[in-house]
Coordinates of C-alpha atoms in Angstrom, one line a residue:
M1 CA -0.7 -15.5 -36.3
L2 CA 2.2 -13.1 -35.7
M3 CA 4.7 -12.6 -38.5
S4 CA 7.9 -10.7 -38.0
G5 CA 11.0 -10.0 -40.0
G6 CA 12.6 -7.6 -37.5
Q7 CA 13.3 -6.6 -33.9
Q8 CA 10.7 -5.6 -31.4
N9 CA 10.0 -1.9 -30.7
V10 CA 12.2 0.0 -28.3
G11 CA 10.8 0.5 -24.8
G12 CA 8.7 -2.6 -24.6
D13 CA 8.9 -6.4 -24.2
A14 CA 6.5 -8.3 -26.4
A15 CA 7.2 -11.5 -24.6
R16 CA 5.5 -10.0 -21.5
V17 CA 2.1 -9.5 -23.3
P18 CA -0.5 -11.7 -21.5
V19 CA -1.8 -14.2 -24.1
S20 CA -2.2 -17.3 -22.0
N21 CA -5.8 -17.8 -22.9
V22 CA -5.4 -18.1 -26.7
P23 CA -2.9 -19.8 -29.0
V24 CA -0.5 -17.5 -30.8
Y25 CA 1.5 -18.9 -33.7
T26 CA 4.6 -16.9 -34.5
F27 CA 6.6 -16.9 -37.7
G28 CA 10.1 -15.4 -38.0
F29 CA 11.5 -14.8 -41.4
G30 CA 14.5 -13.0 -42.8
A31 CA 17.9 -12.5 -41.2
D32 CA 16.9 -9.8 -38.7
H33 CA 14.0 -11.3 -36.7
D34 CA 14.3 -12.1 -32.9
P35 CA 13.6 -15.8 -32.5
R36 CA 13.8 -15.6 -28.7
V37 CA 11.0 -13.1 -28.4
L38 CA 8.8 -14.9 -31.0
N39 CA 9.4 -18.2 -29.2
A40 CA 8.6 -16.7 -25.8
I41 CA 5.3 -15.3 -27.2
A42 CA 4.3 -18.7 -28.6
N43 CA 5.3 -20.5 -25.3
H44 CA 3.3 -18.1 -23.2
S45 CA 0.2 -18.7 -25.2
M46 CA -2.2 -21.7 -25.0
G47 CA -0.8 -24.1 -27.5
G48 CA 1.0 -21.8 -30.0
T49 CA 4.2 -22.6 -31.8
F50 CA 7.2 -20.7 -33.3
S51 CA 8.1 -21.4 -36.9
D52 CA 11.5 -20.5 -38.3
V53 CA 11.0 -19.6 -42.0
R54 CA 14.6 -19.1 -43.0
N55 CA 13.9 -19.6 -46.7
L56 CA 11.3 -17.1 -47.8
N57 CA 10.3 -19.4 -50.7
N58 CA 8.8 -21.6 -48.0
L59 CA 6.5 -18.9 -46.6
S60 CA 3.3 -20.2 -48.2
I61 CA 4.1 -23.7 -47.0
A62 CA 4.6 -22.6 -43.4
F63 CA 1.4 -20.6 -43.3
S64 CA -0.6 -23.5 -44.9
Q65 CA 0.4 -25.8 -42.1
C66 CA -0.9 -23.5 -39.4
L67 CA -4.1 -22.8 -41.3
A68 CA -4.6 -26.6 -41.8
G69 CA -4.8 -26.9 -38.0
L70 CA -6.9 -23.9 -37.3
L71 CA -9.5 -25.0 -39.9
T72 CA -9.8 -28.4 -38.4
V73 CA -10.3 -27.9 -34.6
V74 CA -12.6 -30.6 -33.3
V75 CA -12.2 -30.3 -29.6
R76 CA -11.9 -27.1 -27.5
D77 CA -10.5 -26.6 -24.0
L78 CA -9.5 -30.3 -23.5
K79 CA -8.5 -31.0 -19.9
L80 CA -7.2 -34.4 -18.8
T81 CA -7.2 -35.4 -15.1
V82 CA -5.3 -38.4 -13.7
T83 CA -6.1 -39.3 -10.1
K84 CA -4.3 -41.9 -8.0
V85 CA -6.2 -44.9 -6.7
E86 CA -3.9 -47.6 -5.2
S87 CA -0.8 -45.7 -6.2
T88 CA 1.1 -42.5 -5.9
I89 CA 1.7 -40.2 -8.9
L90 CA 5.4 -39.4 -9.1
K91 CA 5.5 -37.4 -12.3
V92 CA 3.3 -36.4 -15.3
S93 CA 5.2 -35.6 -18.5
A94 CA 3.1 -33.5 -20.9
G95 CA 5.5 -31.1 -22.5
N96 CA 5.0 -27.5 -21.4
Y97 CA 1.2 -27.7 -21.2
P98 CA -0.1 -26.2 -17.9
L99 CA -0.4 -28.7 -15.0
S100 CA -2.5 -28.1 -11.9
Y101 CA -2.3 -30.2 -8.8
D102 CA -4.9 -31.2 -6.2
D103 CA -2.9 -32.8 -3.3
A104 CA -6.0 -33.6 -1.3
A105 CA -7.5 -35.7 -4.2
G106 CA -4.1 -36.9 -5.4
S107 CA -4.8 -35.7 -8.9
V108 CA -3.0 -33.8 -11.7
T109 CA -4.9 -32.0 -14.5
V110 CA -3.3 -31.2 -17.9
S111 CA -4.8 -28.3 -19.9
F112 CA -4.3 -29.0 -23.6
G113 CA -6.5 -26.3 -25.1
D114 CA -7.8 -27.1 -28.6
L115 CA -7.1 -30.3 -30.6
Y116 CA -7.1 -30.6 -34.4
N117 CA -8.6 -33.4 -36.4
K118 CA -6.3 -36.4 -36.0
D119 CA -4.2 -34.6 -33.4
V120 CA -2.5 -36.8 -30.8
R121 CA -1.2 -35.9 -27.4
K122 CA 1.0 -38.4 -25.5
V123 CA 1.4 -38.3 -21.8
I124 CA 3.7 -40.4 -19.6
V125 CA 2.7 -41.0 -16.0
D126 CA 5.2 -42.4 -13.5
L127 CA 3.5 -44.3 -10.7
L128 CA 4.7 -45.7 -7.3
L129 CA 2.8 -48.8 -6.3
P130 CA 2.4 -50.2 -2.7
P131 CA 3.9 -53.6 -1.9
A132 CA 2.0 -56.6 -3.1
S133 CA 2.2 -60.0 -1.3
S134 CA 0.0 -62.1 -3.6
L135 CA -1.5 -62.4 -7.0
A136 CA -4.2 -59.7 -7.4
G137 CA -5.5 -57.0 -9.7
S138 CA -5.1 -53.4 -8.6
N139 CA -6.8 -50.2 -9.8
V140 CA -3.9 -47.8 -10.0
L141 CA -5.2 -44.8 -11.9
N142 CA -8.5 -43.0 -12.6
I143 CA -8.6 -40.9 -15.9
T144 CA -11.2 -38.3 -16.7
Y145 CA -11.4 -35.6 -19.3
T146 CA -13.6 -32.7 -20.3
Y147 CA -13.9 -30.6 -23.4
S148 CA -16.3 -28.1 -25.0
S149 CA -18.0 -28.0 -28.3
G150 CA -20.7 -25.8 -29.7
G151 CA -20.8 -23.9 -26.4
K152 CA -21.5 -27.1 -24.4
L153 CA -19.3 -28.7 -21.9
F154 CA -18.8 -32.5 -22.1
D155 CA -17.6 -34.6 -19.2
A156 CA -16.4 -38.1 -20.1
R157 CA -17.0 -41.2 -18.1
P158 CA -14.0 -42.2 -15.9
I159 CA -11.5 -44.7 -17.2
I160 CA -9.9 -47.0 -14.6
I161 CA -6.4 -48.4 -15.2
T162 CA -5.9 -51.9 -13.7
V163 CA -2.7 -53.8 -13.4
S164 CA -2.0 -57.4 -12.3
R165 CA 0.2 -57.7 -9.2
T166 CA 2.1 -61.0 -8.8
G167 CA 3.6 -60.6 -5.4
R168 CA 7.1 -61.4 -6.6
T169 CA 9.8 -59.5 -8.2
S170 CA 9.9 -59.6 -12.0
V171 CA 11.3 -57.5 -14.8
E172 CA 8.9 -56.9 -17.7
P173 CA 10.1 -55.5 -21.0
E174 CA 9.2 -51.9 -21.6
R175 CA 6.5 -51.3 -24.1
K176 CA 7.6 -50.2 -27.5
E177 CA 5.3 -47.2 -27.5
V178 CA 6.7 -46.0 -24.2
M179 CA 10.3 -46.4 -25.3
M180 CA 9.5 -44.4 -28.5
E181 CA 8.0 -41.6 -26.5
E182 CA 10.8 -41.6 -23.9
N183 CA 13.3 -41.4 -26.7
R184 CA 11.5 -38.4 -28.2
L185 CA 11.4 -36.6 -24.9
R186 CA 15.1 -37.3 -24.3
T187 CA 16.0 -36.1 -27.8
A188 CA 14.0 -32.9 -27.2
Q189 CA 15.9 -32.3 -23.9
M190 CA 19.2 -32.9 -25.6
I191 CA 18.3 -30.4 -28.4
K192 CA 17.6 -27.8 -25.7
A193 CA 20.8 -28.6 -23.8
S194 CA 22.8 -28.2 -27.0
R195 CA 21.2 -24.8 -27.6
V196 CA 22.0 -23.6 -24.1
M197 CA 25.6 -24.7 -24.6
A198 CA 25.8 -23.0 -28.0
D199 CA 24.3 -19.8 -26.5
D200 CA 27.2 -19.9 -24.0
K201 CA 29.6 -20.2 -27.0
N202 CA 30.4 -23.8 -26.2
L203 CA 29.8 -25.0 -29.8
D204 CA 32.1 -28.0 -29.5
G205 CA 30.1 -29.3 -26.5
A206 CA 26.8 -28.6 -28.2
L207 CA 27.9 -30.5 -31.3
E208 CA 29.1 -33.5 -29.3
N209 CA 25.8 -33.6 -27.5
L210 CA 23.9 -33.7 -30.8
V211 CA 26.2 -36.5 -32.1
E212 CA 25.4 -38.5 -28.9
A213 CA 21.7 -37.9 -29.4
Q214 CA 22.0 -39.2 -33.0
S215 CA 23.8 -42.4 -31.8
L216 CA 21.1 -43.0 -29.2
Q217 CA 18.5 -43.3 -32.0
E218 CA 20.2 -46.5 -33.0
N219 CA 19.5 -48.1 -29.6
V220 CA 15.8 -47.3 -29.3
V221 CA 13.8 -50.0 -31.2
N222 CA 14.9 -52.4 -33.9
D223 CA 12.6 -50.7 -36.4
E224 CA 14.3 -48.6 -39.0
S225 CA 11.0 -48.2 -40.8
N226 CA 9.5 -46.2 -37.9
P227 CA 9.0 -42.7 -39.3
L228 CA 9.5 -41.0 -35.9
I229 CA 13.1 -42.3 -35.7
G230 CA 13.8 -41.1 -39.2
M231 CA 12.5 -37.6 -38.5
L232 CA 14.4 -37.3 -35.2
K233 CA 17.6 -38.3 -37.0
S234 CA 16.9 -35.7 -39.7
E235 CA 16.2 -33.1 -37.1
L236 CA 19.4 -33.7 -35.3
Q237 CA 21.4 -33.8 -38.5
Q238 CA 20.0 -30.5 -39.6
M239 CA 20.7 -28.8 -36.3
S240 CA 24.3 -30.3 -36.3
R241 CA 25.0 -28.6 -39.6
L242 CA 23.9 -25.2 -38.2
M243 CA 26.2 -25.4 -35.1
K244 CA 29.4 -23.8 -36.6
P245 CA 30.7 -21.2 -37.0
Q246 CA 29.2 -19.0 -34.3
A247 CA 27.6 -16.6 -36.8
I248 CA 25.8 -19.4 -38.6
Y249 CA 24.5 -20.7 -35.2
E250 CA 23.2 -17.3 -34.1
K251 CA 21.4 -16.7 -37.4
Q252 CA 20.2 -20.2 -38.3
G253 CA 21.0 -22.7 -35.6
S254 CA 19.4 -20.9 -32.6
P255 CA 16.0 -20.3 -34.4
F256 CA 16.0 -23.9 -35.6
A257 CA 16.5 -25.2 -32.1
L258 CA 13.9 -22.9 -30.5
S259 CA 11.4 -24.0 -33.1
S260 CA 12.2 -27.6 -32.4
E261 CA 11.7 -27.1 -28.7
T262 CA 8.3 -25.5 -29.0
S263 CA 7.2 -28.2 -31.5
H264 CA 8.2 -31.0 -29.1
N265 CA 6.7 -29.3 -26.1
R266 CA 3.4 -28.7 -27.8
Q267 CA 3.4 -32.0 -29.8
R268 CA 2.4 -29.8 -32.7
F269 CA 3.9 -29.2 -36.1
A270 CA 6.2 -26.1 -36.5
A271 CA 8.0 -25.3 -39.8
R272 CA 11.8 -25.1 -39.6
G273 CA 14.9 -25.8 -41.6
D274 CA 15.5 -25.5 -45.3
D275 CA 12.8 -27.9 -46.3
P276 CA 9.5 -28.1 -44.3
K277 CA 8.6 -31.0 -46.5
E278 CA 11.3 -33.2 -45.0
L279 CA 10.6 -32.7 -41.2
R280 CA 7.0 -33.7 -40.6
L281 CA 6.9 -34.2 -36.9
F282 CA 3.3 -34.0 -35.5
A283 CA 1.8 -33.1 -39.0
T284 CA -1.9 -34.0 -39.4
P285 CA -3.5 -35.4 -42.6
R286 CA -5.0 -31.9 -43.4
M287 CA -1.5 -30.4 -43.0
D288 CA -0.1 -33.0 -45.5
A289 CA -2.9 -32.1 -47.9
Y290 CA -2.3 -28.4 -47.6
L291 CA 1.4 -29.0 -48.0
E292 CA 0.7 -30.5 -51.5
Q293 CA -1.6 -27.6 -52.3
A294 CA 1.0 -25.0 -51.2
K295 CA 3.6 -26.7 -53.4
S296 CA 1.2 -26.7 -56.3
F297 CA 0.4 -23.1 -55.8
D298 CA 4.1 -22.2 -55.8
E299 CA 4.7 -24.1 -59.0
D300 CA 1.7 -22.5 -60.8
P301 CA -0.3 -19.7 -59.0
R302 CA -2.9 -19.8 -61.7
K303 CA -3.9 -23.4 -61.0
P304 CA -7.2 -23.6 -59.0
L305 CA -7.0 -25.1 -55.5
P306 CA -9.7 -27.1 -53.7
S307 CA -12.0 -25.0 -51.4
V308 CA -12.2 -25.6 -47.7
D309 CA -15.6 -27.3 -48.2
E310 CA -14.1 -29.7 -50.7
D311 CA -11.3 -30.5 -48.2
E312 CA -13.8 -31.2 -45.5
K313 CA -15.9 -33.4 -47.7
Q314 CA -12.8 -35.5 -48.5
E315 CA -12.1 -35.9 -44.8
L316 CA -15.7 -36.8 -44.0
A317 CA -15.2 -40.0 -46.0
V318 CA -15.0 -42.0 -42.8
D319 CA -13.2 -45.4 -43.0
E320 CA -14.8 -48.6 -42.0
D321 CA -13.0 -48.8 -38.6
E322 CA -14.4 -45.4 -37.6
K323 CA -17.9 -46.4 -38.7
Q324 CA -17.8 -49.5 -36.6
E325 CA -16.5 -47.5 -33.6
L326 CA -19.4 -45.1 -33.8
A327 CA -22.0 -47.8 -34.5
A328 CA -21.0 -49.7 -31.3
E329 CA -22.2 -46.8 -29.1
P330 CA -24.6 -44.5 -31.1
L331 CA -24.3 -40.9 -30.2
P332 CA -25.3 -37.6 -31.8
P333 CA -23.1 -37.1 -34.9
M334 CA -21.0 -34.3 -33.4
V335 CA -20.5 -35.9 -30.1
G336 CA -19.8 -39.3 -31.6
G337 CA -17.1 -37.9 -33.8
L338 CA -15.4 -36.1 -31.0
R339 CA -15.6 -39.2 -28.8
Y340 CA -13.8 -41.1 -31.5
Y341 CA -11.0 -38.6 -31.8
I342 CA -10.5 -38.3 -28.1
Q343 CA -10.5 -42.1 -27.8
N344 CA -7.7 -42.2 -30.3
F345 CA -5.9 -39.7 -28.1
F346 CA -6.3 -41.9 -25.1
N347 CA -5.2 -45.1 -26.9
G348 CA -1.7 -43.6 -26.9
F349 CA -2.1 -42.4 -23.4
L350 CA -3.1 -45.7 -22.0
K351 CA -0.2 -47.4 -23.7
C352 CA 2.2 -45.0 -22.1
C353 CA 0.6 -45.7 -18.7
G354 CA 2.1 -49.2 -18.9
K355 CA 5.4 -47.7 -17.7
I356 CA 5.5 -49.5 -14.4
F357 CA 8.8 -51.0 -13.1
V358 CA 9.5 -53.6 -10.4
S359 CA 12.6 -53.2 -8.3
D360 CA 14.5 -55.8 -6.3
S361 CA 16.0 -53.4 -3.8
S362 CA 12.8 -51.4 -3.0
P363 CA 10.1 -52.4 -0.5
Q364 CA 7.7 -50.9 -3.0
D365 CA 7.0 -51.5 -6.7
R366 CA 7.7 -48.7 -9.0

C-alpha cells in the first residue's frame, strides 16, 4: 500500500520501478499528489488499483476497503486459458490483465493474480465459427484454469463450450449478462476518452462525451433496479461535475477519472469521489462490512470493532446453496471452497461466452 500526498522525488521516475509480480495499491490524498504517477505504479503491478482520496475524512474508509480484500484472498496466481476447438478466437476482453498467446495451440491465457472471497472477473470472448450446413452441435471453446493455494498448484478439469448450429441464418437476442458487461466496458472506454480530451484542454468535448455515455445507460436493459446501471450513472454524473473549469478538472476530475479507469480495468474496487459509500463498483461483502466498521470508528473511535477472526467466523456461515454445491462433489475443505468460488467466477464467464452472432452477408458465422 503506497500512500502519497506530494510529488515524486527529483531525478527519478517511480512509475518505472518494476513491480509486475506483486499488487501495489496506491492512495493519493491532498491537493498536491501526482495521480498519473500513482496510477501508473498501480497499473504496472499485478492487480493493484489507484484510489483518489480527495476528502481526508474518507481516509479510513479507503484503507478499510483495501484491507478487506487483502485479508480475504482465497485464490493465488489464477490463470485462465481459452483454446479454440471448432472456432477462431478473434478477441479476448479482460481489462488490462496480462494476456499471453499461443498461436500454435490457438489459445489465449489471462493472468489474474489473486482473487478475494466473492471476487468476480468477467471475460468476453469473440469467436468466429466456420460455416454450418445442417443442424449439429459444435464444440467451440476449451476452458482451463490453474491456481495455487498453500504452496500447491491446482489444475482444473477442462470445460468445453458447446453451441447448437442450425445451418440457417437467424438472429438471436443478445444475453442480458453480455449486454451489461459490454455496456460497462463501453462506459469505461468513454470515461478514458473524456479524460484524454480534457487533458488536451477540450473540456467541452469531454463533457459532451460523458453526457452521451449517460444517455446510453437508458438503452441497455429495461431494468432500472440493476445496481450496476445505477452506479455507472452515478460515476458519470460525478465525473461530469468535475469537468469545469480547467483548475477543477486538473485537481479533482483527472484523479477521479484515472481511479475509475484502473477500477474498471482490474474489476476491483477503488475509492474515489466525495463519498466512497455511494460508488460501490466491484465491492465484496467483506468490503461492505469494513465500510460499516470504518464509519462506526469515525463516529466513535472508542467503540470496539470486531476482530478479523470474528469477521471470518461470520463469513464461514455458509448458506444452503453452497453446502449443496460442495456436497455434490466432496473435496478436501480448502479445495472444495476454492472450487466453489472459482465456479462462481466461471458462471459469469460462461454467460459472456454466449456472445455469438450470425450474419446474413458472411460465409461464416460470427
